[in-house]
Amino acid sequence: MNNNREYDIEDILNEENIEKIISKNSFRPDVSPAVIKRLPRYFRYLREIIRMGKTRVSSAELSRMMNVTASQIRQDLNCFGGFGQQGYGYNVNYLYTKICEILGVGCGFRAAVIGAGNLGKALVRSTMFEKRGVDVVAMFDVSNDVIGKKIGDAKVYSMDLLEEKLEKYSVDIAILTLTKECATEVSERLLKTGIQGIWNFTGKEIKTTENVVVENVHIGDSLMILCYEVAQKMYRNDGEK
Amino acid sequence: MNNNREYDIEDILNEENIEKIISKNSFRPDVSPAVIKRLPRYFRYLREIIRMGKTRVSSAELSRMMNVTASQIRQDLNCFGGFGQQGYGYNVNYLYTKICEILGVGCGFRAAVIGAGNLGKALVRSTMFEKRGVDVVAMFDVSNDVIGKKIGDAKVYSMDLLEEKLEKYSVDIAILTLTKECATEVSERLLKTGIQGIWNFTGKEIKTTENVVVENVHIGDSLMILCYEVAQKMYRNDGEK
DNA sequence: TAGATTGTTAATCGATTAACAATC
DNA sequence: TAGATTGTTAATCGATTAACAATC
């Protein structure tokens, strides 16, 4: 490994050059789910550190910023390879490119948002996708009010054209932002296409095949945990009085 | 505990009667975070089971539905009390009311959405809050385009009126759907009010006091995990060829 | 070389599962 | 009573932390 190699910071933050930097051996079976869930957090903090202009970071520094143990950081990173250097720490840009590589940023994934309602629109208009190197190439909806319009950079097509357009634009990831009621029907159609993954906001469990990865999002769960904690805090305070 | 007590299903799903049913001793210190994170999932499945018209469920049945072990379900529920009955299982409605009680549904929490952009609008227009007994009583924004308008049931006020309206409407929970850039300034203002919790979508870490609970949401993290899994799947398939 | 910090092993801690006695 | 299923203890598993030798 060569920590002296210099990467242009702007290139890296813009994720333009990453595809070229990527090596082909990012495949690591058997990394624990606990570690994988933490990777996006490293991604976010590293971007922040790059923006701060730092070029070097130690596990101890990161540990203070992120409020986790330095030990955990070193363990996590070592699941994927020795990215650091004894006595020096980690080259921030190198580490960031490795994390990007692991997370598939720069794979050039193409996504389509199915359901151009409030949530679908909000997602497309956010900077979330470009930051992660994901390209939203199309939206789909049943309503004539939106079909044909452009939301953000994405054109809205009729649901009738779903299979055709997914194929045409080589879509890897379908983002389901439609109602619970349509979820099953649409997901069944999706599984017959060449889709690789489904990001599911419908709240409805999706039956999947071994060829399609599904990630379910339940934003409301997080609200409930907040309510739980607020309620507990109130009980606690009441008890102390 | 009395499993024979009957609860009206409609009342329960509508969360109207719950406040009256709630007992005052829901305070449980030292429940592990792993258990707490699973509670909203029980909440969701129990609602589903109620809608199916079932009145009784065993840990084994739930286990099959939810794809977790029956053992885990019994352990989880027992952190909060013996809600079941040997030889019978769990009374679905009773269990649901207990889970609601634990999660603060029916506490009548009042929320305000700060930032009436795409995400703020999408949230307010969803059914998320009423399902969980949370009342969105106001929105705030700096833009004259939205100030004075009504989004869903909530009126949009100028950010200048933040403190005044939060006080007036006894808001417990602030929902931050504004940009990273405004996050610090607004959260500092919030900490000076009587707010209990902050649901933070800004992506910016918020400094908190012991009196205010913060729950951070990073939707993009879930997208990255999906991308990770899709990328791994591709590497794996390539390897097999 | 001396100092710093990683990579990695071993120890600890917490969470999950299995098993079964209690009991409805 | 016999059957079913919980509540709960004990065993297992996995994840986190501590420690330190390797090494830059």
Short mmCIF file of C-alpha atoms (C1' of nucleotides) in Angstrom, two decimals:
data_model
loop_
_atom_site.label_atom_id
_atom_site.label_comp_id
_atom_site.label_asym_id
_atom_site.label_seq_id
_atom_site.Cartn_x
_atom_site.Cartn_y
_atom_site.Cartn_z
CA MET A 1 0.00 0.00 0.00
CA ASN A 2 1.24 3.42 -0.81
CA ASN A 3 0.14 6.24 1.45
CA ASN A 4 2.29 8.74 -0.39
CA ARG A 5 0.12 8.56 -3.46
CA GLU A 6 -1.73 11.82 -3.78
CA TYR A 7 -5.37 12.10 -4.74
CA ASP A 8 -6.91 15.35 -5.84
CA ILE A 9 -9.38 16.36 -3.18
CA GLU A 10 -11.90 17.95 -5.52
CA ASP A 11 -11.89 14.93 -7.77
CA ILE A 12 -12.53 12.75 -4.80
CA LEU A 13 -15.36 14.76 -3.27
CA ASN A 14 -16.99 14.98 -6.66
CA GLU A 15 -16.60 11.27 -7.17
CA GLU A 16 -15.52 11.78 -10.72
CA ASN A 17 -12.27 9.97 -10.75
CA ILE A 18 -13.13 7.20 -8.40
CA GLU A 19 -14.12 4.64 -10.98
CA LYS A 20 -10.63 4.70 -12.35
CA ILE A 21 -9.02 4.33 -8.94
CA ILE A 22 -11.15 1.37 -7.96
CA SER A 23 -9.40 -1.95 -7.79
CA LYS A 24 -11.33 -5.05 -8.59
CA ASN A 25 -10.90 -6.92 -5.34
CA SER A 26 -13.38 -5.25 -3.02
CA PHE A 27 -15.22 -8.50 -2.51
CA ARG A 28 -15.19 -9.48 1.15
CA PRO A 29 -17.54 -12.22 2.18
CA ASP A 30 -18.39 -12.63 5.85
CA VAL A 31 -18.03 -9.07 7.06
CA SER A 32 -20.34 -8.76 10.03
CA PRO A 33 -23.56 -6.74 9.63
CA ALA A 34 -22.57 -4.59 12.60
CA VAL A 35 -19.49 -3.41 10.72
CA ILE A 36 -21.35 -2.84 7.45
CA LYS A 37 -23.96 -0.68 9.15
CA ARG A 38 -21.19 1.61 10.37
CA LEU A 39 -19.53 2.13 6.99
CA PRO A 40 -21.81 4.94 5.77
CA ARG A 41 -20.97 6.83 8.93
CA TYR A 42 -17.26 6.60 8.13
CA PHE A 43 -18.08 7.81 4.64
CA ARG A 44 -19.84 10.88 6.03
CA TYR A 45 -17.14 11.77 8.52
CA LEU A 46 -14.36 11.31 6.01
CA ARG A 47 -16.08 13.70 3.61
CA GLU A 48 -16.30 16.18 6.45
CA ILE A 49 -12.62 15.74 7.28
CA ILE A 50 -11.66 16.19 3.66
CA ARG A 51 -13.72 19.38 3.52
CA MET A 52 -11.84 20.57 6.60
CA GLY A 53 -8.67 20.19 4.57
CA LYS A 54 -7.06 17.51 6.70
CA THR A 55 -4.93 14.99 4.85
CA ARG A 56 -4.10 12.70 7.74
CA VAL A 57 -6.13 11.25 10.58
CA SER A 58 -5.45 8.78 13.38
CA SER A 59 -7.94 6.32 14.81
CA ALA A 60 -7.72 8.30 18.07
CA GLU A 61 -8.74 11.54 16.36
CA LEU A 62 -11.56 9.89 14.46
CA SER A 63 -12.62 8.24 17.67
CA ARG A 64 -13.02 11.60 19.38
CA MET A 65 -14.98 13.04 16.45
CA MET A 66 -17.29 10.09 16.03
CA ASN A 67 -17.73 9.13 19.65
CA VAL A 68 -16.66 5.52 19.21
CA THR A 69 -13.54 3.74 20.42
CA ALA A 70 -10.33 3.92 18.40
CA SER A 71 -10.17 0.18 18.75
CA GLN A 72 -13.47 -0.24 16.97
CA ILE A 73 -12.37 1.99 14.13
CA ARG A 74 -9.17 0.01 13.58
CA GLN A 75 -11.07 -3.28 13.80
CA ASP A 76 -13.72 -2.11 11.35
CA LEU A 77 -11.28 -0.83 8.77
CA ASN A 78 -9.16 -3.93 9.04
CA CYS A 79 -12.03 -6.09 7.88
CA PHE A 80 -11.33 -4.67 4.45
CA GLY A 81 -7.55 -4.31 4.50
CA GLY A 82 -4.72 -2.42 6.11
CA PHE A 83 -5.48 1.13 5.07
CA GLY A 84 -3.29 2.82 7.64
CA GLN A 85 0.37 3.13 8.47
CA GLN A 86 1.95 2.52 11.84
CA GLY A 87 3.22 5.69 13.45
CA TYR A 88 1.35 7.83 10.92
CA GLY A 89 -2.35 7.03 10.95
CA TYR A 90 -4.55 7.09 7.89
CA ASN A 91 -4.21 9.12 4.72
CA VAL A 92 -7.66 10.66 4.60
CA ASN A 93 -8.06 10.70 0.84
CA TYR A 94 -6.80 7.18 0.40
CA LEU A 95 -9.08 5.93 3.17
CA TYR A 96 -12.03 7.76 1.63
CA THR A 97 -11.43 6.21 -1.77
CA LYS A 98 -11.28 2.78 -0.17
CA ILE A 99 -14.53 3.31 1.75
CA CYS A 100 -16.15 4.55 -1.45
CA GLU A 101 -14.88 1.51 -3.27
CA ILE A 102 -16.28 -0.80 -0.61
CA LEU A 103 -19.66 0.95 -0.60
CA GLY A 104 -20.00 0.84 -4.36
CA VAL A 105 -19.73 4.59 -4.81
CA GLY A 106 -18.27 4.95 -8.25
CA CYS A 107 -19.87 1.76 -9.49
CA GLY A 108 -22.06 4.16 -11.42
CA PHE A 109 -25.30 2.67 -10.21
CA ARG A 110 -28.39 3.90 -11.99
CA ALA A 111 -31.65 4.31 -10.10
CA ALA A 112 -35.31 4.91 -10.90
CA VAL A 113 -37.87 6.31 -8.48
CA ILE A 114 -41.23 4.59 -8.70
CA GLY A 115 -43.93 6.82 -7.29
CA ALA A 116 -43.63 10.57 -7.94
CA GLY A 117 -45.53 11.65 -4.83
CA ASN A 118 -44.26 13.90 -2.08
CA LEU A 119 -41.58 11.53 -0.88
CA GLY A 120 -40.38 10.56 -4.35
CA LYS A 121 -40.08 14.19 -5.33
CA ALA A 122 -38.31 15.13 -2.11
CA LEU A 123 -35.74 12.37 -2.59
CA VAL A 124 -35.01 13.25 -6.21
CA ARG A 125 -34.59 16.90 -5.39
CA SER A 126 -32.10 16.17 -2.63
CA THR A 127 -28.35 15.93 -3.10
CA MET A 128 -28.32 12.45 -1.65
CA PHE A 129 -27.81 10.60 -4.89
CA GLU A 130 -25.07 12.64 -6.48
CA LYS A 131 -23.09 12.57 -3.24
CA ARG A 132 -23.11 8.80 -3.43
CA GLY A 133 -22.46 8.46 -7.12
CA VAL A 134 -25.96 7.19 -7.87
CA ASP A 135 -27.66 8.47 -10.98
CA VAL A 136 -31.45 8.86 -10.93
CA VAL A 137 -32.34 8.33 -14.57
CA ALA A 138 -36.13 8.09 -14.46
CA MET A 139 -39.28 8.35 -12.38
CA PHE A 140 -42.57 6.53 -12.81
CA ASP A 141 -46.10 7.33 -11.77
CA VAL A 142 -49.70 6.57 -12.72
CA SER A 143 -50.93 10.16 -12.49
CA ASN A 144 -51.27 12.23 -15.64
CA ASP A 145 -50.54 15.30 -13.53
CA VAL A 146 -46.88 14.35 -13.32
CA ILE A 147 -46.27 12.07 -16.30
CA GLY A 148 -44.09 13.87 -18.82
CA LYS A 149 -42.83 16.41 -16.30
CA LYS A 150 -39.27 16.70 -15.08
CA ILE A 151 -38.53 16.52 -11.37
CA GLY A 152 -34.98 17.45 -10.56
CA ASP A 153 -33.08 15.89 -13.47
CA ALA A 154 -35.44 12.97 -13.89
CA LYS A 155 -38.31 12.68 -16.33
CA VAL A 156 -41.54 11.05 -15.12
CA TYR A 157 -42.83 8.19 -17.24
CA SER A 158 -46.10 6.31 -17.13
CA MET A 159 -46.07 3.10 -15.13
CA ASP A 160 -47.05 1.36 -18.37
CA LEU A 161 -43.53 1.98 -19.64
CA LEU A 162 -41.84 0.62 -16.51
CA GLU A 163 -40.21 -2.51 -17.93
CA GLU A 164 -39.31 -0.83 -21.21
CA LYS A 165 -37.58 2.18 -19.66
CA LEU A 166 -35.82 0.21 -16.92
CA GLU A 167 -34.30 -1.92 -19.66
CA LYS A 168 -33.48 1.02 -21.90
CA TYR A 169 -31.69 2.97 -19.16
CA SER A 170 -30.06 -0.11 -17.57
CA VAL A 171 -31.50 0.68 -14.18
CA ASP A 172 -29.82 -1.16 -11.28
CA ILE A 173 -31.83 0.14 -8.35
CA ALA A 174 -35.57 0.73 -8.02
CA ILE A 175 -36.72 3.13 -5.35
CA LEU A 176 -40.25 2.39 -4.21
CA THR A 177 -42.02 5.50 -2.96
CA LEU A 178 -45.57 4.48 -3.71
CA THR A 179 -48.31 3.35 -1.36
CA LYS A 180 -48.40 0.07 0.54
CA GLU A 181 -51.31 -0.96 -1.65
CA CYS A 182 -49.33 -0.92 -4.89
CA ALA A 183 -46.16 -2.36 -3.39
CA THR A 184 -46.77 -6.04 -4.05
CA GLU A 185 -47.96 -5.62 -7.62
CA VAL A 186 -45.07 -3.36 -8.57
CA SER A 187 -42.43 -5.43 -6.79
CA GLU A 188 -43.63 -8.52 -8.64
CA ARG A 189 -43.19 -6.68 -11.93
CA LEU A 190 -39.75 -5.52 -10.83
CA LEU A 191 -38.53 -9.00 -9.97
CA LYS A 192 -39.13 -10.04 -13.59
CA THR A 193 -36.80 -7.30 -14.84
CA GLY A 194 -33.01 -7.12 -14.56
CA ILE A 195 -33.11 -4.96 -11.44
CA GLN A 196 -30.35 -5.55 -8.85
CA GLY A 197 -31.71 -3.86 -5.77
CA ILE A 198 -34.86 -2.32 -4.32
CA TRP A 199 -34.88 0.56 -1.86
CA ASN A 200 -38.27 0.10 -0.30
CA PHE A 201 -40.12 2.98 1.37
CA THR A 202 -43.59 1.45 1.08
CA GLY A 203 -43.66 -0.10 4.54
CA LYS A 204 -44.83 -3.33 2.93
CA GLU A 205 -42.54 -6.34 3.19
CA ILE A 206 -41.31 -7.40 -0.26
CA LYS A 207 -40.81 -10.99 -1.27
CA THR A 208 -37.45 -11.20 -2.96
CA THR A 209 -35.36 -13.62 -4.97
CA GLU A 210 -31.71 -14.36 -4.37
CA ASN A 211 -30.86 -12.09 -7.31
CA VAL A 212 -32.39 -8.94 -5.89
CA VAL A 213 -31.26 -7.16 -2.75
CA VAL A 214 -33.95 -5.32 -0.77
CA GLU A 215 -33.35 -2.57 1.77
CA ASN A 216 -36.41 -1.54 3.75
CA VAL A 217 -36.75 1.95 5.19
CA HIS A 218 -39.13 2.71 8.03
CA ILE A 219 -38.61 6.37 8.87
CA GLY A 220 -41.41 6.21 11.41
CA ASP A 221 -39.46 3.73 13.52
CA SER A 222 -36.96 6.43 14.29
CA LEU A 223 -39.76 8.80 15.35
CA MET A 224 -41.08 6.14 17.72
CA ILE A 225 -37.71 5.67 19.33
CA LEU A 226 -37.53 9.42 19.88
CA CYS A 227 -41.00 9.34 21.44
CA TYR A 228 -39.92 6.41 23.63
CA GLU A 229 -36.94 8.35 24.87
CA VAL A 230 -38.92 11.52 25.46
CA ALA A 231 -41.56 9.56 27.37
CA GLN A 232 -38.90 7.83 29.48
CA LYS A 233 -37.27 11.14 30.24
CA MET A 234 -40.61 12.49 31.42
CA TYR A 235 -41.29 9.47 33.63
CA ARG A 236 -37.80 9.83 35.07
CA ASN A 237 -38.25 13.52 35.80
CA ASP A 238 -41.66 12.89 37.35
CA GLY A 239 -40.11 10.25 39.57
CA GLU A 240 -37.47 12.64 40.84
CA LYS A 241 -40.00 15.24 41.88
CA MET B 1 -52.81 -9.10 34.37
CA ASN B 2 -56.18 -9.75 32.85
CA ASN B 3 -56.19 -11.12 29.33
CA ASN B 4 -59.94 -11.40 29.31
CA ARG B 5 -60.40 -7.65 29.29
CA GLU B 6 -61.71 -6.68 25.89
CA TYR B 7 -60.47 -3.68 23.95
CA ASP B 8 -62.36 -2.27 21.02
CA ILE B 9 -60.21 -2.83 17.97
CA GLU B 10 -61.22 0.34 16.19
CA ASP B 11 -60.54 2.44 19.25
CA ILE B 12 -57.13 0.90 19.53
CA LEU B 13 -56.10 1.30 15.91
CA ASN B 14 -57.27 4.89 16.01
CA GLU B 15 -55.35 5.49 19.19
CA GLU B 16 -58.21 7.42 20.67
CA ASN B 17 -58.82 5.57 23.84
CA ILE B 18 -55.28 4.70 24.65
CA GLU B 19 -54.54 7.61 26.91
CA LYS B 20 -57.20 6.41 29.29
CA ILE B 21 -55.94 2.85 29.29
CA ILE B 22 -52.33 3.84 29.97
CA SER B 23 -51.02 3.05 33.40
CA LYS B 24 -48.45 5.31 34.92
CA ASN B 25 -45.64 2.84 35.44
CA SER B 26 -44.11 2.46 32.01
CA PHE B 27 -40.77 3.66 33.27
CA ARG B 28 -38.10 1.01 32.75
CA PRO B 29 -34.54 2.08 33.13
CA ASP B 30 -31.80 -0.10 31.70
CA VAL B 31 -33.63 -1.71 28.80
CA SER B 32 -30.96 -2.51 26.24
CA PRO B 33 -30.79 -0.40 23.07
CA ALA B 34 -31.03 -3.55 20.97
CA VAL B 35 -34.46 -4.26 22.44
CA ILE B 36 -35.66 -0.67 22.12
CA LYS B 37 -34.73 -0.57 18.46
CA ARG B 38 -36.98 -3.56 17.84
CA LEU B 39 -40.06 -2.13 19.55
CA PRO B 40 -41.34 -0.12 16.57
CA ARG B 41 -41.25 -3.28 14.52
CA TYR B 42 -43.49 -5.04 17.03
CA PHE B 43 -45.77 -2.03 16.87
CA ARG B 44 -46.03 -2.34 13.09
CA TYR B 45 -46.65 -6.06 13.07
CA LEU B 46 -49.22 -5.89 15.84
CA ARG B 47 -51.19 -3.28 13.90
CA GLU B 48 -51.08 -5.61 10.92
CA ILE B 49 -52.28 -8.54 13.03
CA ILE B 50 -55.10 -6.46 14.47
CA ARG B 51 -56.13 -5.45 10.97
CA MET B 52 -56.18 -9.14 10.05
CA GLY B 53 -58.75 -9.59 12.80
CA LYS B 54 -56.67 -11.89 15.00
CA THR B 55 -57.20 -11.52 18.73
CA ARG B 56 -54.56 -13.94 19.92
CA VAL B 57 -50.98 -14.62 18.89
CA SER B 58 -48.19 -16.86 20.18
CA SER B 59 -44.51 -16.05 20.14
CA ALA B 60 -44.08 -18.90 17.66
CA GLU B 61 -46.57 -17.36 15.22
CA LEU B 62 -45.08 -13.90 15.56
CA SER B 63 -41.68 -15.45 15.10
CA ARG B 64 -42.68 -16.91 11.74
CA MET B 65 -44.21 -13.62 10.58
CA MET B 66 -41.33 -11.46 11.65
CA ASN B 67 -38.46 -13.78 10.91
CA VAL B 68 -36.95 -13.67 14.36
CA THR B 69 -36.78 -16.36 17.03
CA ALA B 70 -39.70 -16.91 19.38
CA SER B 71 -37.19 -16.80 22.18
CA GLN B 72 -36.17 -13.28 21.28
CA ILE B 73 -39.77 -12.11 21.18
CA ARG B 74 -40.48 -13.50 24.65
CA GLN B 75 -37.25 -12.02 26.01
CA ASP B 76 -37.97 -8.62 24.48
CA LEU B 77 -41.52 -8.40 25.77
CA ASN B 78 -40.49 -9.56 29.20
CA CYS B 79 -38.23 -6.56 29.61
CA PHE B 80 -41.42 -4.60 30.12
CA GLY B 81 -43.59 -7.10 31.94
CA GLY B 82 -45.43 -10.38 31.55
CA PHE B 83 -47.86 -9.56 28.80
CA GLY B 84 -48.68 -13.14 27.84
CA GLN B 85 -50.34 -16.13 29.37
CA GLN B 86 -48.93 -19.63 29.56
CA GLY B 87 -50.78 -22.05 27.35
CA TYR B 88 -52.54 -19.22 25.52
CA GLY B 89 -50.04 -16.79 24.07
CA TYR B 90 -50.63 -13.05 23.85
CA ASN B 91 -53.88 -11.13 23.62
CA VAL B 92 -53.11 -9.03 20.54
CA ASN B 93 -55.02 -5.93 21.59
CA TYR B 94 -53.66 -5.97 25.10
CA LEU B 95 -50.12 -6.43 23.83
CA TYR B 96 -50.59 -3.61 21.32
CA THR B 97 -51.79 -1.22 24.00
CA LYS B 98 -48.78 -2.09 26.14
CA ILE B 99 -46.35 -1.52 23.26
CA CYS B 100 -48.09 1.78 22.51
CA GLU B 101 -47.79 2.73 26.15
CA ILE B 102 -44.09 1.91 26.19
CA LEU B 103 -43.45 3.85 22.97
CA GLY B 104 -45.29 6.93 24.17
CA VAL B 105 -48.09 6.61 21.62
CA GLY B 106 -51.04 8.24 23.34
CA CYS B 107 -48.81 10.60 25.29
CA GLY B 108 -50.29 13.15 22.94
CA PHE B 109 -46.94 14.51 21.83
CA ARG B 110 -47.10 17.69 19.79
CA ALA B 111 -44.60 18.30 17.01
CA ALA B 112 -43.51 21.17 14.79
CA VAL B 113 -41.71 20.81 11.47
CA ILE B 114 -38.95 23.34 10.98
CA GLY B 115 -38.20 23.71 7.29
CA ALA B 116 -41.12 23.54 4.85
CA GLY B 117 -39.08 22.27 1.91
CA ASN B 118 -39.65 19.08 -0.04
CA LEU B 119 -38.87 16.76 2.84
CA GLY B 120 -40.82 18.74 5.43
CA LYS B 121 -43.86 18.81 3.19
CA ALA B 122 -43.59 15.12 2.37
CA LEU B 123 -43.44 14.20 6.05
CA VAL B 124 -46.40 16.36 7.05
CA ARG B 125 -48.51 15.00 4.24
CA SER B 126 -47.83 11.40 5.23
CA THR B 127 -49.91 9.37 7.66
CA MET B 128 -46.86 8.72 9.80
CA PHE B 129 -47.76 11.06 12.63
CA GLU B 130 -51.40 10.27 13.17
CA LYS B 131 -50.59 6.55 13.19
CA ARG B 132 -48.27 7.18 16.09
CA GLY B 133 -50.45 9.62 18.00
CA VAL B 134 -48.20 12.58 17.25
CA ASP B 135 -49.87 15.86 16.39
CA VAL B 136 -48.09 18.20 13.98
CA VAL B 137 -49.30 21.58 15.13
CA ALA B 138 -47.10 23.97 13.15
CA MET B 139 -44.45 24.38 10.49
CA PHE B 140 -41.80 27.06 10.17
CA ASP B 141 -39.88 28.44 7.23
CA VAL B 142 -38.02 31.55 6.12
CA SER B 143 -39.54 31.71 2.65
CA ASN B 144 -42.45 34.04 1.99
CA ASP B 145 -43.63 31.58 -0.66
CA VAL B 146 -44.83 29.19 2.04
CA ILE B 147 -45.36 31.35 5.12
CA GLY B 148 -49.06 31.63 5.86
CA LYS B 149 -49.96 28.58 3.76
CA LYS B 150 -51.33 25.34 5.12
CA ILE B 151 -49.53 22.08 4.39
CA GLY B 152 -51.54 19.09 5.41
CA ASP B 153 -53.16 20.25 8.63
CA ALA B 154 -50.28 22.47 9.66
CA LYS B 155 -49.94 26.19 9.12
CA VAL B 156 -46.53 27.56 8.13
CA TYR B 157 -45.17 30.36 10.30
CA SER B 158 -42.19 32.62 9.86
CA MET B 159 -39.03 31.51 11.60
CA ASP B 160 -39.22 34.80 13.49
CA LEU B 161 -42.18 33.43 15.41
CA LEU B 162 -40.43 30.16 16.32
CA GLU B 163 -40.08 30.60 20.08
CA GLU B 164 -43.46 32.27 20.44
CA LYS B 165 -45.43 29.59 18.60
CA LEU B 166 -43.57 26.66 20.13
CA GLU B 167 -44.53 28.03 23.52
CA LYS B 168 -48.09 28.81 22.52
CA TYR B 169 -48.76 25.34 21.11
CA SER B 170 -46.75 23.49 23.81
CA VAL B 171 -44.62 21.74 21.23
CA ASP B 172 -42.69 18.72 22.58
CA ILE B 173 -40.85 17.63 19.45
CA ALA B 174 -39.08 19.70 16.81
CA ILE B 175 -38.54 18.10 13.42
CA LEU B 176 -35.57 19.60 11.62
CA THR B 177 -35.93 19.39 7.86
CA LEU B 178 -33.82 22.36 6.92
CA THR B 179 -30.36 22.48 5.43
CA LYS B 180 -27.13 21.54 7.21
CA GLU B 181 -26.16 25.19 7.11
CA CYS B 182 -29.04 26.38 9.30
CA ALA B 183 -28.93 23.39 11.63
CA THR B 184 -26.62 24.77 14.30
CA GLU B 185 -28.24 28.17 14.54
CA VAL B 186 -31.75 26.73 14.78
CA SER B 187 -30.83 23.98 17.20
CA GLU B 188 -29.25 26.54 19.51
CA ARG B 189 -32.48 28.50 19.49
CA LEU B 190 -34.43 25.32 20.16
CA LEU B 191 -32.36 24.34 23.17
CA LYS B 192 -33.39 27.58 24.86
CA THR B 193 -37.08 26.68 24.52
CA GLY B 194 -39.01 24.01 26.40
CA ILE B 195 -38.62 21.44 23.66
CA GLN B 196 -38.25 17.78 24.75
CA GLY B 197 -36.92 16.11 21.64
CA ILE B 198 -35.43 16.84 18.23
CA TRP B 199 -35.91 14.63 15.20
CA ASN B 200 -32.97 15.68 13.11
CA PHE B 201 -32.90 15.22 9.33
CA THR B 202 -30.25 17.86 8.65
CA GLY B 203 -27.29 15.50 8.58
CA LYS B 204 -25.50 17.89 10.93
CA GLU B 205 -24.63 16.61 14.39
CA ILE B 206 -26.51 18.57 17.07
CA LYS B 207 -25.02 19.48 20.41
CA THR B 208 -27.61 18.62 23.01
CA THR B 209 -28.27 19.12 26.70
CA GLU B 210 -29.38 16.41 29.09
CA ASN B 211 -32.91 17.79 28.88
CA VAL B 212 -33.34 17.29 25.15
CA VAL B 213 -33.33 13.97 23.34
CA VAL B 214 -32.00 13.96 19.78
CA GLU B 215 -32.67 11.30 17.17
CA ASN B 216 -30.63 11.63 14.00
CA VAL B 217 -31.89 10.32 10.68
CA HIS B 218 -29.54 9.60 7.79
CA ILE B 219 -31.69 8.15 5.05
CA GLY B 220 -28.71 8.04 2.73
CA ASP B 221 -26.96 5.53 4.96
CA SER B 222 -29.57 2.99 4.04
CA LEU B 223 -29.03 3.68 0.33
CA MET B 224 -25.31 3.08 0.80
CA ILE B 225 -25.89 -0.24 2.48
CA LEU B 226 -28.08 -1.24 -0.44
CA CYS B 227 -25.33 -0.19 -2.85
CA TYR B 228 -22.80 -2.14 -0.81
CA GLU B 229 -24.92 -5.26 -1.03
CA VAL B 230 -25.57 -4.84 -4.73
CA ALA B 231 -21.87 -4.34 -5.37
CA GLN B 232 -20.97 -7.41 -3.31
CA LYS B 233 -23.55 -9.45 -5.18
CA MET B 234 -21.99 -8.37 -8.46
CA TYR B 235 -18.47 -9.20 -7.32
CA ARG B 236 -19.73 -12.58 -6.14
CA ASN B 237 -21.46 -13.32 -9.43
CA ASP B 238 -18.41 -12.20 -11.39
CA GLY B 239 -16.29 -14.54 -9.29
CA GLU B 240 -18.49 -17.49 -10.09
CA LYS B 241 -18.21 -16.97 -13.82
"C1'" DT C 1 16.97 5.89 17.06
"C1'" DA C 2 12.68 7.27 19.63
"C1'" DG C 3 7.87 8.17 19.18
"C1'" DA C 4 3.65 7.23 17.35
"C1'" DT C 5 0.15 4.53 15.83
"C1'" DT C 6 -1.39 0.67 13.40
"C1'" DG C 7 -2.80 -4.36 12.94
"C1'" DT C 8 -4.11 -8.14 15.55
"C1'" DT C 9 -4.71 -11.26 19.37
"C1'" DA C 10 -6.85 -12.13 23.67
"C1'" DA C 11 -10.24 -10.70 27.27
"C1'" DT C 12 -14.58 -8.80 28.24
"C1'" DC C 13 -18.95 -7.64 27.58
"C1'" DG C 14 -23.61 -7.89 25.80
"C1'" DA C 15 -27.06 -10.00 23.07
"C1'" DT C 16 -29.22 -14.09 21.27
"C1'" DT C 17 -30.72 -18.70 21.54
"C1'" DA C 18 -31.90 -23.01 23.78
"C1'" DA C 19 -34.07 -25.38 27.28
"C1'" DC C 20 -37.31 -26.27 30.63
"C1'" DA C 21 -39.95 -25.57 34.82
"C1'" DA C 22 -44.02 -22.89 35.91
"C1'" DT C 23 -48.70 -22.36 34.92
"C1'" DC C 24 -52.77 -21.24 32.39
"C1'" DT D 1 -56.15 -33.61 33.65
"C1'" DA D 2 -53.32 -33.03 29.31
"C1'" DG D 3 -51.61 -29.72 26.09
"C1'" DA D 4 -49.79 -25.49 25.05
"C1'" DT D 5 -47.05 -21.75 25.66
"C1'" DT D 6 -45.12 -18.43 28.56
"C1'" DG D 7 -41.40 -16.54 31.72
"C1'" DT D 8 -36.84 -17.18 32.95
"C1'" DT D 9 -32.41 -19.28 33.67
"C1'" DA D 10 -28.31 -21.03 31.66
"C1'" DA D 11 -25.44 -21.77 27.46
"C1'" DT D 12 -23.85 -19.96 23.26
"C1'" DC D 13 -22.63 -16.81 20.17
"C1'" DG D 14 -21.02 -12.44 18.38
"C1'" DA D 15 -19.37 -7.89 18.97
"C1'" DT D 16 -16.61 -4.59 21.48
"C1'" DT D 17 -12.72 -3.25 24.04
"C1'" DA D 18 -8.09 -3.61 25.87
"C1'" DA D 19 -3.49 -4.55 25.26
"C1'" DC D 20 0.66 -4.92 22.97
"C1'" DA D 21 3.94 -6.47 19.52
"C1'" DA D 22 4.99 -5.02 14.85
"C1'" DT D 23 6.54 -1.34 12.20
"C1'" DC D 24 6.59 3.05 9.95
#
